[in-house]
PDB file of C-alpha atoms in Angstrom:
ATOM      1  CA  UNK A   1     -42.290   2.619 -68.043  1.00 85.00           C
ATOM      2  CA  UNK A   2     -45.397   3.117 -70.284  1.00 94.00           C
ATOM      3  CA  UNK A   3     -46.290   0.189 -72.369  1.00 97.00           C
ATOM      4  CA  UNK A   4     -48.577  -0.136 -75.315  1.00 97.00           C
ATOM      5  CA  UNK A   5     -51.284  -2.464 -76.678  1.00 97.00           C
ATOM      6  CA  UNK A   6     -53.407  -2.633 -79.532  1.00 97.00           C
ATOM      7  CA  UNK A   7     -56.931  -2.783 -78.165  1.00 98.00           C
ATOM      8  CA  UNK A   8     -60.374  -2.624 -79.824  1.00 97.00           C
ATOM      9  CA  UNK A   9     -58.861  -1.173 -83.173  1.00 97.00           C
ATOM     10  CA  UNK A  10     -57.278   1.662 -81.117  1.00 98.00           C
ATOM     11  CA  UNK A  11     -53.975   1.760 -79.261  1.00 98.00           C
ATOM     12  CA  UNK A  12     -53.578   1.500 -75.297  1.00 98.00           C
ATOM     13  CA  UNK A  13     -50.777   2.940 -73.031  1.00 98.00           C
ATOM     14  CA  UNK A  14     -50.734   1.329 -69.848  1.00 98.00           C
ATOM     15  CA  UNK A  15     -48.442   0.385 -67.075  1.00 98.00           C
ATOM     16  CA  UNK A  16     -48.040  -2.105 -64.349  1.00 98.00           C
ATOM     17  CA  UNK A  17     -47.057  -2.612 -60.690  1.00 98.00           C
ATOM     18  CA  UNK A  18     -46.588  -5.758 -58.779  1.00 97.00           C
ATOM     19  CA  UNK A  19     -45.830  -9.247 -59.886  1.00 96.00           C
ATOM     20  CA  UNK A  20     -47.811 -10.866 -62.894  1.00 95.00           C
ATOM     21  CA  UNK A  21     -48.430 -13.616 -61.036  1.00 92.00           C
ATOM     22  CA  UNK A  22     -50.694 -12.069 -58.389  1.00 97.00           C
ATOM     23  CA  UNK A  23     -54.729 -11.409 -58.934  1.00 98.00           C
ATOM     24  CA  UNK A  24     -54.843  -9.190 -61.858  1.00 98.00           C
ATOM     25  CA  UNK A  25     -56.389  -5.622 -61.173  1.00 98.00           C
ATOM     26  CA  UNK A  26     -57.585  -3.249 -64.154  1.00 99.00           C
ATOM     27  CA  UNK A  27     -57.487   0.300 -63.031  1.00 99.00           C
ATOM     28  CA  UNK A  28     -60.110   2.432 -65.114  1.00 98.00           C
ATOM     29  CA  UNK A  29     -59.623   6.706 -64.478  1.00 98.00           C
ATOM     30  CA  UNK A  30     -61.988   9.520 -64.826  1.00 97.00           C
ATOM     31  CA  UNK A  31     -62.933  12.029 -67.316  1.00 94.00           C
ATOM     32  CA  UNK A  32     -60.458  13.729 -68.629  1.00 93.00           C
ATOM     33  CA  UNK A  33     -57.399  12.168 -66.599  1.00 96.00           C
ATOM     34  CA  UNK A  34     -54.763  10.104 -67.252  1.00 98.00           C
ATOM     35  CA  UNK A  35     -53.326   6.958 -65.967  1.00 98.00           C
ATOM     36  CA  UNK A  36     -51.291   8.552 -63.733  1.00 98.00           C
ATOM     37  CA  UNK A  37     -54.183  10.048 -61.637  1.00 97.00           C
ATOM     38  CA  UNK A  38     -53.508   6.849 -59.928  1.00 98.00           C
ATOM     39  CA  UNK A  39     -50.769   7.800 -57.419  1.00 98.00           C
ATOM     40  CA  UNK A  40     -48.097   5.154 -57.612  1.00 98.00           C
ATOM     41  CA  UNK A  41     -48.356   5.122 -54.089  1.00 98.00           C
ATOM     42  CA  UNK A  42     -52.090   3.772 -54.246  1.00 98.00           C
ATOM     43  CA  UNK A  43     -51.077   1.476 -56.519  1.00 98.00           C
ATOM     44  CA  UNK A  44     -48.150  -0.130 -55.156  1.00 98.00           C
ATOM     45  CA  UNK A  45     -50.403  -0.552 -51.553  1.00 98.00           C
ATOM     46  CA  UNK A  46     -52.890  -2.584 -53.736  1.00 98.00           C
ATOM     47  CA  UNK A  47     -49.582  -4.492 -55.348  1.00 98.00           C
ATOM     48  CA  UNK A  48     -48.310  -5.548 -51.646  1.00 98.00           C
ATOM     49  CA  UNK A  49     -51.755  -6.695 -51.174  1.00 98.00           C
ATOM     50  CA  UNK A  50     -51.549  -9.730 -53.933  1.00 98.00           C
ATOM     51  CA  UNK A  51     -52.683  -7.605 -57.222  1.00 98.00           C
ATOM     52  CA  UNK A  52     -51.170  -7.338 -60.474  1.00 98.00           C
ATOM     53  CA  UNK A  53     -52.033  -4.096 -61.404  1.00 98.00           C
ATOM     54  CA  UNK A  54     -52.572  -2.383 -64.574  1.00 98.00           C
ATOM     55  CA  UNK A  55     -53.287   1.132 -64.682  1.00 98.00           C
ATOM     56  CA  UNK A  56     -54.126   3.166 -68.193  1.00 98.00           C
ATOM     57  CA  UNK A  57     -55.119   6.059 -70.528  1.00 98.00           C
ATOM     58  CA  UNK A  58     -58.323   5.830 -71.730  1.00 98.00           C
ATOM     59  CA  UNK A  59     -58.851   6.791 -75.585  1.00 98.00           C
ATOM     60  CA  UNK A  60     -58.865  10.841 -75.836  1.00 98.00           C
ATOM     61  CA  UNK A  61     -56.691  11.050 -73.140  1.00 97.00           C
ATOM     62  CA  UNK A  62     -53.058  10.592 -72.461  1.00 97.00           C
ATOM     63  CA  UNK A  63     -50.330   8.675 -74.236  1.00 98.00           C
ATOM     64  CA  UNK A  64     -53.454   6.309 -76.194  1.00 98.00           C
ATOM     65  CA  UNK A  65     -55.368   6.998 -79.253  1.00 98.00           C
ATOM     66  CA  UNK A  66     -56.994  10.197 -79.686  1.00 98.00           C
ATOM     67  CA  UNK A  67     -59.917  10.644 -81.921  1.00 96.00           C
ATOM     68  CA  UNK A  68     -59.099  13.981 -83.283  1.00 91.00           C
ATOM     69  CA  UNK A  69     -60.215  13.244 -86.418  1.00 93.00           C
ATOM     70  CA  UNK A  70     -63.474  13.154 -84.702  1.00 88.00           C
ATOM     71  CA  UNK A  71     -63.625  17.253 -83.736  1.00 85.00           C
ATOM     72  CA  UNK A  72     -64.748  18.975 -80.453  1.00 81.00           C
ATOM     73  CA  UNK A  73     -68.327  18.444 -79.890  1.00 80.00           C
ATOM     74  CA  UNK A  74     -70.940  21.520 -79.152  1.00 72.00           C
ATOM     75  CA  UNK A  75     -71.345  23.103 -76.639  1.00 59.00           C
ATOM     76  CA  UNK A  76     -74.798  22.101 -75.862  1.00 60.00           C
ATOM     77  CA  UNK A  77     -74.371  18.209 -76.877  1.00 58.00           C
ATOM     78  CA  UNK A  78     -76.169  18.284 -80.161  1.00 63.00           C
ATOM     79  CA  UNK A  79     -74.368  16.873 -83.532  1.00 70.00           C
ATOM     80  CA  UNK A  80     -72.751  13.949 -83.686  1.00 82.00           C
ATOM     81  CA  UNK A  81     -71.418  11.635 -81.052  1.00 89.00           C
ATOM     82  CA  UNK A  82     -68.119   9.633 -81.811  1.00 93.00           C
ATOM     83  CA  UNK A  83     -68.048   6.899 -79.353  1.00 96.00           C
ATOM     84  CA  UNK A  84     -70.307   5.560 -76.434  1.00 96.00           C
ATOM     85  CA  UNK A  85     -69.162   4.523 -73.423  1.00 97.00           C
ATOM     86  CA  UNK A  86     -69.558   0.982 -74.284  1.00 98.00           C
ATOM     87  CA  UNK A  87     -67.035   1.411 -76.599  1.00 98.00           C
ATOM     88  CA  UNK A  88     -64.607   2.524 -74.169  1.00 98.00           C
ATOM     89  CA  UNK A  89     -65.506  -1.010 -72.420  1.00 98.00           C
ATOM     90  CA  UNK A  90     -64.685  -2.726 -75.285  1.00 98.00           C
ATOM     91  CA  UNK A  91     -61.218  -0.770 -75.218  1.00 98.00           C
ATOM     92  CA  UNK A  92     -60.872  -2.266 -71.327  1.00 98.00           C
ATOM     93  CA  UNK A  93     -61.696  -5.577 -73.087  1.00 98.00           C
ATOM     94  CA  UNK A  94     -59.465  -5.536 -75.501  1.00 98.00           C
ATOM     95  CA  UNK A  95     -56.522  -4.596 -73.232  1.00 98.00           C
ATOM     96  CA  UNK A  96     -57.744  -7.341 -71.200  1.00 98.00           C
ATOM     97  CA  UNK A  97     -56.690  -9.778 -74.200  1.00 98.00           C
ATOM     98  CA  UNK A  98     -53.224  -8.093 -75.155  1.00 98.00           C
ATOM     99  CA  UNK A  99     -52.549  -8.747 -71.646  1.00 98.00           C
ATOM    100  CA  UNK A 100     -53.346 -12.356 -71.926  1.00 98.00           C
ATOM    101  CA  UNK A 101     -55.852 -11.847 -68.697  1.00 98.00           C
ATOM    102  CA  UNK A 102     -59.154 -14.268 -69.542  1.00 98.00           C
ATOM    103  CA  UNK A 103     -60.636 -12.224 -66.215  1.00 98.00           C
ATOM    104  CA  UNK A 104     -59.687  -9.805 -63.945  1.00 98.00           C
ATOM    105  CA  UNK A 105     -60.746  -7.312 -60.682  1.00 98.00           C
ATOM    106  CA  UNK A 106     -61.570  -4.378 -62.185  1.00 98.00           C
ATOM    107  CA  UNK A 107     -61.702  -0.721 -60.470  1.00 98.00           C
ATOM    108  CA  UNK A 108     -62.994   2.147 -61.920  1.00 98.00           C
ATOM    109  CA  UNK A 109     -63.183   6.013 -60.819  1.00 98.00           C
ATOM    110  CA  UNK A 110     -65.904   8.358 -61.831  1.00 96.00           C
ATOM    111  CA  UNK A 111     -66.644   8.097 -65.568  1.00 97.00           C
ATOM    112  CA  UNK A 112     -64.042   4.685 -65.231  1.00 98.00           C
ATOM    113  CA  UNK A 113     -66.632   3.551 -62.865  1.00 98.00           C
ATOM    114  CA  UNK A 114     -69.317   4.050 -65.511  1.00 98.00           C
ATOM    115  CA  UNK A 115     -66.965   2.381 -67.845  1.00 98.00           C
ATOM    116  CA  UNK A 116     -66.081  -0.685 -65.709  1.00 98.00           C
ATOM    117  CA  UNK A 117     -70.099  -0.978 -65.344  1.00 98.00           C
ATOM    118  CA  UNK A 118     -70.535  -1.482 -68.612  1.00 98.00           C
ATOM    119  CA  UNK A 119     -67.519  -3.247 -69.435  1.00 98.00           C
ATOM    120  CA  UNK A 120     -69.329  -5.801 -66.235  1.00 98.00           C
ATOM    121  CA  UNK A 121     -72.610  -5.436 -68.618  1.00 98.00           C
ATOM    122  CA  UNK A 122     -71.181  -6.412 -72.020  1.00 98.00           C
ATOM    123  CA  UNK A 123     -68.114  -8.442 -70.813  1.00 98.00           C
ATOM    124  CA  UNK A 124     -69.522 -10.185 -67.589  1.00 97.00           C
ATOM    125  CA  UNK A 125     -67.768 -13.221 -67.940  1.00 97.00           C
ATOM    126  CA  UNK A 126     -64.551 -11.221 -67.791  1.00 98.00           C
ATOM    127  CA  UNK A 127     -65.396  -9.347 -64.506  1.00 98.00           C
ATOM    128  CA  UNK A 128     -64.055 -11.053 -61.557  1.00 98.00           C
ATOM    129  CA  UNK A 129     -64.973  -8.371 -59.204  1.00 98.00           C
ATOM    130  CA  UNK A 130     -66.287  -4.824 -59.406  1.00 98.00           C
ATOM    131  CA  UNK A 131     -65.744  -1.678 -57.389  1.00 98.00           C
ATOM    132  CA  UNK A 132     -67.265   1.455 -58.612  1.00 98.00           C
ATOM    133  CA  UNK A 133     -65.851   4.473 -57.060  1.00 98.00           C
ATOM    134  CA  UNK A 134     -67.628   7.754 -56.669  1.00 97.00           C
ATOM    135  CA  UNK A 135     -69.353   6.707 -59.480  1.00 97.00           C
ATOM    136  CA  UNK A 136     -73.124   6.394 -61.223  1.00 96.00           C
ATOM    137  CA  UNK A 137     -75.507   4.190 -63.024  1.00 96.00           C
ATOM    138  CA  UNK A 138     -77.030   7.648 -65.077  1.00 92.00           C
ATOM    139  CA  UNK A 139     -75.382  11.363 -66.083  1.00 82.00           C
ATOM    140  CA  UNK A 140     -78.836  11.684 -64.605  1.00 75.00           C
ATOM    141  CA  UNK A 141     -78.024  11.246 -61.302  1.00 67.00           C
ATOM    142  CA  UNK A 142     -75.125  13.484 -61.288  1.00 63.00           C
ATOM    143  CA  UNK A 143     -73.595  16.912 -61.710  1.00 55.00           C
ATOM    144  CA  UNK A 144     -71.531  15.844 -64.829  1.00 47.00           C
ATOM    145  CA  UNK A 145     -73.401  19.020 -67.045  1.00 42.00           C
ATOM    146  CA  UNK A 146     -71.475  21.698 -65.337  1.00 47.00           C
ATOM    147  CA  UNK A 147     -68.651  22.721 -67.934  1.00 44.00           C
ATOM    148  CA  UNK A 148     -67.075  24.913 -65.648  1.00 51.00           C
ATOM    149  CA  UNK A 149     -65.801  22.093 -63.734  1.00 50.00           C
ATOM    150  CA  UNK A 150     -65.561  19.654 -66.055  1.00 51.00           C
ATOM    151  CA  UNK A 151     -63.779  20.747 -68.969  1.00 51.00           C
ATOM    152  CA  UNK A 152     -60.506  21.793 -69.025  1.00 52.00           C
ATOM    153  CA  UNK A 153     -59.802  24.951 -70.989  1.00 56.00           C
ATOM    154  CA  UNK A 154     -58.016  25.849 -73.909  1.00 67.00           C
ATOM    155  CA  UNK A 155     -55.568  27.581 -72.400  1.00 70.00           C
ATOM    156  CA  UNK A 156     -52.825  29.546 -73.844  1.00 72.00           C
ATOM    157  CA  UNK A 157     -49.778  27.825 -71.922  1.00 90.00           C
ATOM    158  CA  UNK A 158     -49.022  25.395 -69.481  1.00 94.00           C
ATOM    159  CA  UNK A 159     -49.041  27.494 -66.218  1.00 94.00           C
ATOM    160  CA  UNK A 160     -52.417  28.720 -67.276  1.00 92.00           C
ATOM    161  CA  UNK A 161     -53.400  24.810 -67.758  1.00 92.00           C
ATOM    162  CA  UNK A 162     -51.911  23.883 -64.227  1.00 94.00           C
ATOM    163  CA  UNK A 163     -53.900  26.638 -62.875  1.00 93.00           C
ATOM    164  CA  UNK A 164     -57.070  25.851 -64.241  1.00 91.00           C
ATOM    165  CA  UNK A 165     -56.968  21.900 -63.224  1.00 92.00           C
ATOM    166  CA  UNK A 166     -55.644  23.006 -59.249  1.00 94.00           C
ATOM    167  CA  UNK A 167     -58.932  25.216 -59.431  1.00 91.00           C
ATOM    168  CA  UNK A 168     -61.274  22.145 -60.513  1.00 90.00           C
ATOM    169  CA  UNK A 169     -59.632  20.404 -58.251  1.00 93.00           C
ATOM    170  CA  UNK A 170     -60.146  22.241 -55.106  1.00 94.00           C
ATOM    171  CA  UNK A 171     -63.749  22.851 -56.418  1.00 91.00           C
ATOM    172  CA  UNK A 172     -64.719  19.226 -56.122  1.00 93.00           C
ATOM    173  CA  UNK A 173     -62.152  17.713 -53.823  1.00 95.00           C
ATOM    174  CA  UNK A 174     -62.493  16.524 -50.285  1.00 97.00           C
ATOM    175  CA  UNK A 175     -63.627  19.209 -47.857  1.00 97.00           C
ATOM    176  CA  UNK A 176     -62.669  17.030 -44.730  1.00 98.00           C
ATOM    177  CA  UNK A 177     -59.610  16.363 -46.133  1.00 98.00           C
ATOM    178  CA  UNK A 178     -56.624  18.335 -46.720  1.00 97.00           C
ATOM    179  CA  UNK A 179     -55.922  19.745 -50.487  1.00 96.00           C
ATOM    180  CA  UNK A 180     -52.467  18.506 -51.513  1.00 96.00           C
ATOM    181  CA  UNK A 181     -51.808  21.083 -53.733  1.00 96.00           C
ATOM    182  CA  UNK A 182     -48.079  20.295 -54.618  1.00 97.00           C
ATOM    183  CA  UNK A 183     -49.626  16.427 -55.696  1.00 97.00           C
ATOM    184  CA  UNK A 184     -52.118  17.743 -57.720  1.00 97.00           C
ATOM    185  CA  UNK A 185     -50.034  20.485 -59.207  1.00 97.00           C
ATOM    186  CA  UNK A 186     -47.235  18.054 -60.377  1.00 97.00           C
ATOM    187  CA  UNK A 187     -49.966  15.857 -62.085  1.00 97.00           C
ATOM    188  CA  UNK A 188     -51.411  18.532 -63.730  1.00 96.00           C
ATOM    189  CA  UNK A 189     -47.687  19.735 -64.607  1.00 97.00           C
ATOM    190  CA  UNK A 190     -47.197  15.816 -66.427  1.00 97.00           C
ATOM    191  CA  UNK A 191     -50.510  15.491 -68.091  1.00 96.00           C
ATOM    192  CA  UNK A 192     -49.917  18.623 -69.635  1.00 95.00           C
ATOM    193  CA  UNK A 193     -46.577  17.525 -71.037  1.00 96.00           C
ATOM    194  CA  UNK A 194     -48.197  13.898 -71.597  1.00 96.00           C
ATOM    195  CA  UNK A 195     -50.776  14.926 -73.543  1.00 94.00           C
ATOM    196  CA  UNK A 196     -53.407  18.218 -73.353  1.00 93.00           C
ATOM    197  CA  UNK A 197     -56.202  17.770 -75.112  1.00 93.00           C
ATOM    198  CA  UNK A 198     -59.743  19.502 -74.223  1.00 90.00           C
ATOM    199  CA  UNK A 199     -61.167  18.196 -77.335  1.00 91.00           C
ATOM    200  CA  UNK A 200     -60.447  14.600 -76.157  1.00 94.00           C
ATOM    201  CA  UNK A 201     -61.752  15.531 -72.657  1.00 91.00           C
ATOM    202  CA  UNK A 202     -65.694  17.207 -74.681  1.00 89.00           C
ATOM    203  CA  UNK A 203     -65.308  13.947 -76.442  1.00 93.00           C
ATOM    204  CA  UNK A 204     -65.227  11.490 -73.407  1.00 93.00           C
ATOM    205  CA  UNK A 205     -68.471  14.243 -71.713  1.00 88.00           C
ATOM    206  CA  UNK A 206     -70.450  13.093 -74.846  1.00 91.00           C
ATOM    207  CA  UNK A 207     -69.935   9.556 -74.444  1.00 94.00           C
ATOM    208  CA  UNK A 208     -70.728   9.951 -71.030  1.00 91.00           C
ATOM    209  CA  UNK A 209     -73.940  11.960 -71.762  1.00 88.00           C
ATOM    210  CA  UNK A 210     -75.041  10.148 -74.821  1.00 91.00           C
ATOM    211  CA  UNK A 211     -74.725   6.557 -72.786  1.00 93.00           C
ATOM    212  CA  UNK A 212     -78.233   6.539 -70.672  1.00 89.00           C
ATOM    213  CA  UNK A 213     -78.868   4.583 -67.457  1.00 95.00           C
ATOM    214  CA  UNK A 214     -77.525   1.182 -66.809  1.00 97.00           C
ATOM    215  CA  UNK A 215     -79.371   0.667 -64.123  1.00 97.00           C
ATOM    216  CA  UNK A 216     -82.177  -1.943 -65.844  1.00 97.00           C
ATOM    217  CA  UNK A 217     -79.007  -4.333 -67.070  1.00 98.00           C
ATOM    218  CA  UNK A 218     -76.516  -3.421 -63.843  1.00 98.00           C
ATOM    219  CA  UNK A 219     -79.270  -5.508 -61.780  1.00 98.00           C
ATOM    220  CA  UNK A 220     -79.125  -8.309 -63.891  1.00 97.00           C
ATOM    221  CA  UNK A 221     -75.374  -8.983 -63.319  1.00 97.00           C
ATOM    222  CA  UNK A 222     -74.179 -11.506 -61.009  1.00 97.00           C
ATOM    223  CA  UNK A 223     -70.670 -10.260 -60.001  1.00 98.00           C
ATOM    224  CA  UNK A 224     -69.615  -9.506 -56.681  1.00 98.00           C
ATOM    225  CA  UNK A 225     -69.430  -6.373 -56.261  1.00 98.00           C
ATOM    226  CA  UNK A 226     -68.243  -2.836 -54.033  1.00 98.00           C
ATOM    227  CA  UNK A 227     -69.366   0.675 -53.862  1.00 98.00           C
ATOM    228  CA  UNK A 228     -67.157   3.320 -52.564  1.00 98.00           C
ATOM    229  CA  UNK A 229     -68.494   7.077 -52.284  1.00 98.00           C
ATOM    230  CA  UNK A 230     -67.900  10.339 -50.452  1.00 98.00           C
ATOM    231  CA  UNK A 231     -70.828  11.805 -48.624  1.00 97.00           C
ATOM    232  CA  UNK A 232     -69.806  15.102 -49.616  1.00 96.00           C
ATOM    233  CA  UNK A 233     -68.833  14.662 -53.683  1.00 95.00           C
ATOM    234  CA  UNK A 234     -70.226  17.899 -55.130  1.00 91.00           C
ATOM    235  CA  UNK A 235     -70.048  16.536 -58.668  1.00 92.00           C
ATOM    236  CA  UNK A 236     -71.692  13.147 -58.498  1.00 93.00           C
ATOM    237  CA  UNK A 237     -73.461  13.522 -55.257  1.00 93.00           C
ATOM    238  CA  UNK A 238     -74.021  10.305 -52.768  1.00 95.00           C
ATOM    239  CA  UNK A 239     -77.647   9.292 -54.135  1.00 94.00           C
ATOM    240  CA  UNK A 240     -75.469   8.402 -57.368  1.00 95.00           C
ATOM    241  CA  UNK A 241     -73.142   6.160 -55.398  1.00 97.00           C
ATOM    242  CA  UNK A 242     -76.758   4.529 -53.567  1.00 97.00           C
ATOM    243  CA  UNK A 243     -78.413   4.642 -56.898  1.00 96.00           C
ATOM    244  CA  UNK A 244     -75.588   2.403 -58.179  1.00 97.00           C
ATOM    245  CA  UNK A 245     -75.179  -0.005 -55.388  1.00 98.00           C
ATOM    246  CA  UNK A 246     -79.137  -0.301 -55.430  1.00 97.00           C
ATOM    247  CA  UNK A 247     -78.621  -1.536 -59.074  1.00 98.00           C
ATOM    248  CA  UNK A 248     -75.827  -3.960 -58.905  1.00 98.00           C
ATOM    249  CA  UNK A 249     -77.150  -7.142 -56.507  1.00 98.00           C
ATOM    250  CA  UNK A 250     -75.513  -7.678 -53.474  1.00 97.00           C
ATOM    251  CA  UNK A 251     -73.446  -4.699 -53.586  1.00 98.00           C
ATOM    252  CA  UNK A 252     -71.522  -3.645 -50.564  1.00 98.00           C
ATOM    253  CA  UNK A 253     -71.679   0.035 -49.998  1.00 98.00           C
ATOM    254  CA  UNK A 254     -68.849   2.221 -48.261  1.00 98.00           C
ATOM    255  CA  UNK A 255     -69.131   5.835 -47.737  1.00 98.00           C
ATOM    256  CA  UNK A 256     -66.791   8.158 -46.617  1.00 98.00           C
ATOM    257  CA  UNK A 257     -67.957  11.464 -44.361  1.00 98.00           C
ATOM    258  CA  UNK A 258     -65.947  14.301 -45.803  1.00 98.00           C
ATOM    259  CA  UNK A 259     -65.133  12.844 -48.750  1.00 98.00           C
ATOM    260  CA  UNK A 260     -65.483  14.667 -52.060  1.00 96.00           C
ATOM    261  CA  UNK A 261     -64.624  14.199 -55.836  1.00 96.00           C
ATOM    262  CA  UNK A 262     -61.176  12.977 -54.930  1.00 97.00           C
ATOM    263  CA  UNK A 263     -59.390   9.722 -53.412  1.00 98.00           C
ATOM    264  CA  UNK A 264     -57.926  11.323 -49.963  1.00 98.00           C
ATOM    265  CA  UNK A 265     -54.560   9.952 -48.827  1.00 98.00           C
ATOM    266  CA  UNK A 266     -55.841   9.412 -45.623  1.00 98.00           C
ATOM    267  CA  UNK A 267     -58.388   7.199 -47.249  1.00 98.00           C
ATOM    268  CA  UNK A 268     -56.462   4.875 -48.946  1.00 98.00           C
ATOM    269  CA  UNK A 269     -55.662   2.083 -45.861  1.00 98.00           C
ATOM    270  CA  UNK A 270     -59.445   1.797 -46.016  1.00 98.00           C
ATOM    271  CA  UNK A 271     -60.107   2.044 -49.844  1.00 98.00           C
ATOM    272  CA  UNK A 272     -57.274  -0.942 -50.151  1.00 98.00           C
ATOM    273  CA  UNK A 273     -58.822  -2.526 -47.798  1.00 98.00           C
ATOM    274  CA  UNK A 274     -62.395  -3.084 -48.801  1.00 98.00           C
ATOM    275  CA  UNK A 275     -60.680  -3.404 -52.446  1.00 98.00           C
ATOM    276  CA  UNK A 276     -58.810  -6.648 -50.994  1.00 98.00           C
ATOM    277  CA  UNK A 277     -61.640  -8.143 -49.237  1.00 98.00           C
ATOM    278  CA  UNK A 278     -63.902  -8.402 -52.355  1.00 98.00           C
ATOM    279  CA  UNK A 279     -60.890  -9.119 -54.690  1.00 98.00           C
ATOM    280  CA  UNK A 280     -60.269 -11.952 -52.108  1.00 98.00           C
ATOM    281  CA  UNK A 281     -63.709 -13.237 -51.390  1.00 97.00           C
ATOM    282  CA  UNK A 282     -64.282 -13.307 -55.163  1.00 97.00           C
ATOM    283  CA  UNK A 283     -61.876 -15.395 -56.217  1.00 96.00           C
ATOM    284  CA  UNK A 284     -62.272 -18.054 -52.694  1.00 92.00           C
ATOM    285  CA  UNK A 285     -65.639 -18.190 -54.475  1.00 79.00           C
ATOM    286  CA  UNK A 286     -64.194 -18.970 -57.820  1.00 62.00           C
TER     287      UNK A 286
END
């Protein structure tokens, strides 16, 4: 069941899996998706390993606020930007007090990597732990320009929108790894009907462009910390996922041969795993 918070002077949908007594875990998704790009299954593997875990929307994208008000952004970038990423920290913040959580482990994927970095940055006292996941410290370092791939398109109906996101998919997925189609397909199929929004989605690219390196203040936190990257992610390539480990001190990097833009089934004993380790050592350390 969805559930919703206020948060940051916007409104949050979220769900949860495992017991609230456990280590909380803050799930952060990518650009353009929606809590649910967390497979339940992925989630409930990280539950039966002692989390609490909360997975949900960011703003401009599924069942939370959406900043149409705002407009779609150019093309090319210029005019005028509505939110930073920082701000959709501050969001993870805020959901982190309508939750009653005074700290928590917090994962993020792709731009929710580059959101739970800064949300480590501005909030580090609320960071227990922090794994970035195919992630970066700078648009810089990564292929995030390429709207092909990134942005969905405004498409006339929802087969053409299921079409388009199985094609970006398979672009940047895991070429050592087989393409579940029928997965991806029924996501695509339920954010549609949750909420499509390409507008949202330039928004969030903005933010993402407009919100420079955090590499200077990344090595000033003291958090303990994990990497986790594919070796052969053709959208944020691995020197992003070195770049950010190099940042962030004492950070563990993992990476993953044949691993692309995507979190492989296959994957996910060993993704959990390194996820409970750090989760684990970080709060013996507490």
């Amino acid at each position: 069941m969805t559930l919703r918070a206020p948060a940051n002077g916007i409104e949050i949908a979220y769900d949860t899996f495992g017991s609230p007594g456990a280590r909380p875990l803050l799930l952060i998704t990518g650009l353009g998706c929606q809590l649910i790009q967390w497979d339940e299954r992925f989630c409930a593997l990280l539950a039966d390993r002692g989390h609490h875990v909360v997975r949900f929307d960011n703003r401009d994208s599924g069942e939370s606020t959406h900043l149409g008000e705002a407009g779609t952004p150019a093309p090319d970038g210029s005019g005028e930007v509505p939110y930073l990423l920082d701000d959709m920290a501050d969001d993870a913040a805020g959901l982190l007090d309508a939750l009653g959580w005074d700290t928590a482990h917090v994962v993020g994927l792709s731009m929710g990597g580059m959101i739970a970095q800064s949300l480590a940055i501005r909030h580090p006292h609320r960071v227990r732990s922090l794994t970035s996941i195919m992630s970066t410290p700078s648009p810089r370092a990564a292929l995030l320009t390429d709207p092909d791939v990134l942005l969905p398109a405004f498409t006339p109906d929802r087969e053409s929108a299921i079409r388009r996101a199985l094609d970006n998919c398979a672009a940047v997925g895991s070429p050592g790894y087989p393409f579940d189609r029928e997965w991806n397909a029924e996501i695509a199929g339920l954010g549609y009907d949750r909420s499509y929004d390409p507008a949202g989605t330039a928004r969030q690219v903005t933010a993402i462009m407009a919100s420079g390196d955090r590499a200077p203040l990344l090595k000033e936190l003291a958090v303990p910390a994990l990497v986790l990257h594919g070796e052969d992610d053709p959208l944020v390539p691995l020197p992003a996922g070195i770049a950010t480990a190099d940042a962030i001190p004492g950070a563990r990097l993992i990476t993953f041969p044949g691993m692309g833009h995507d979190l492989p089934a296959e994957l996910w004993p060993s993704f959990v795993d390194a996820i409970d380790e750090l989760t684990t050592s970080a709060d013996s350390g507490r």
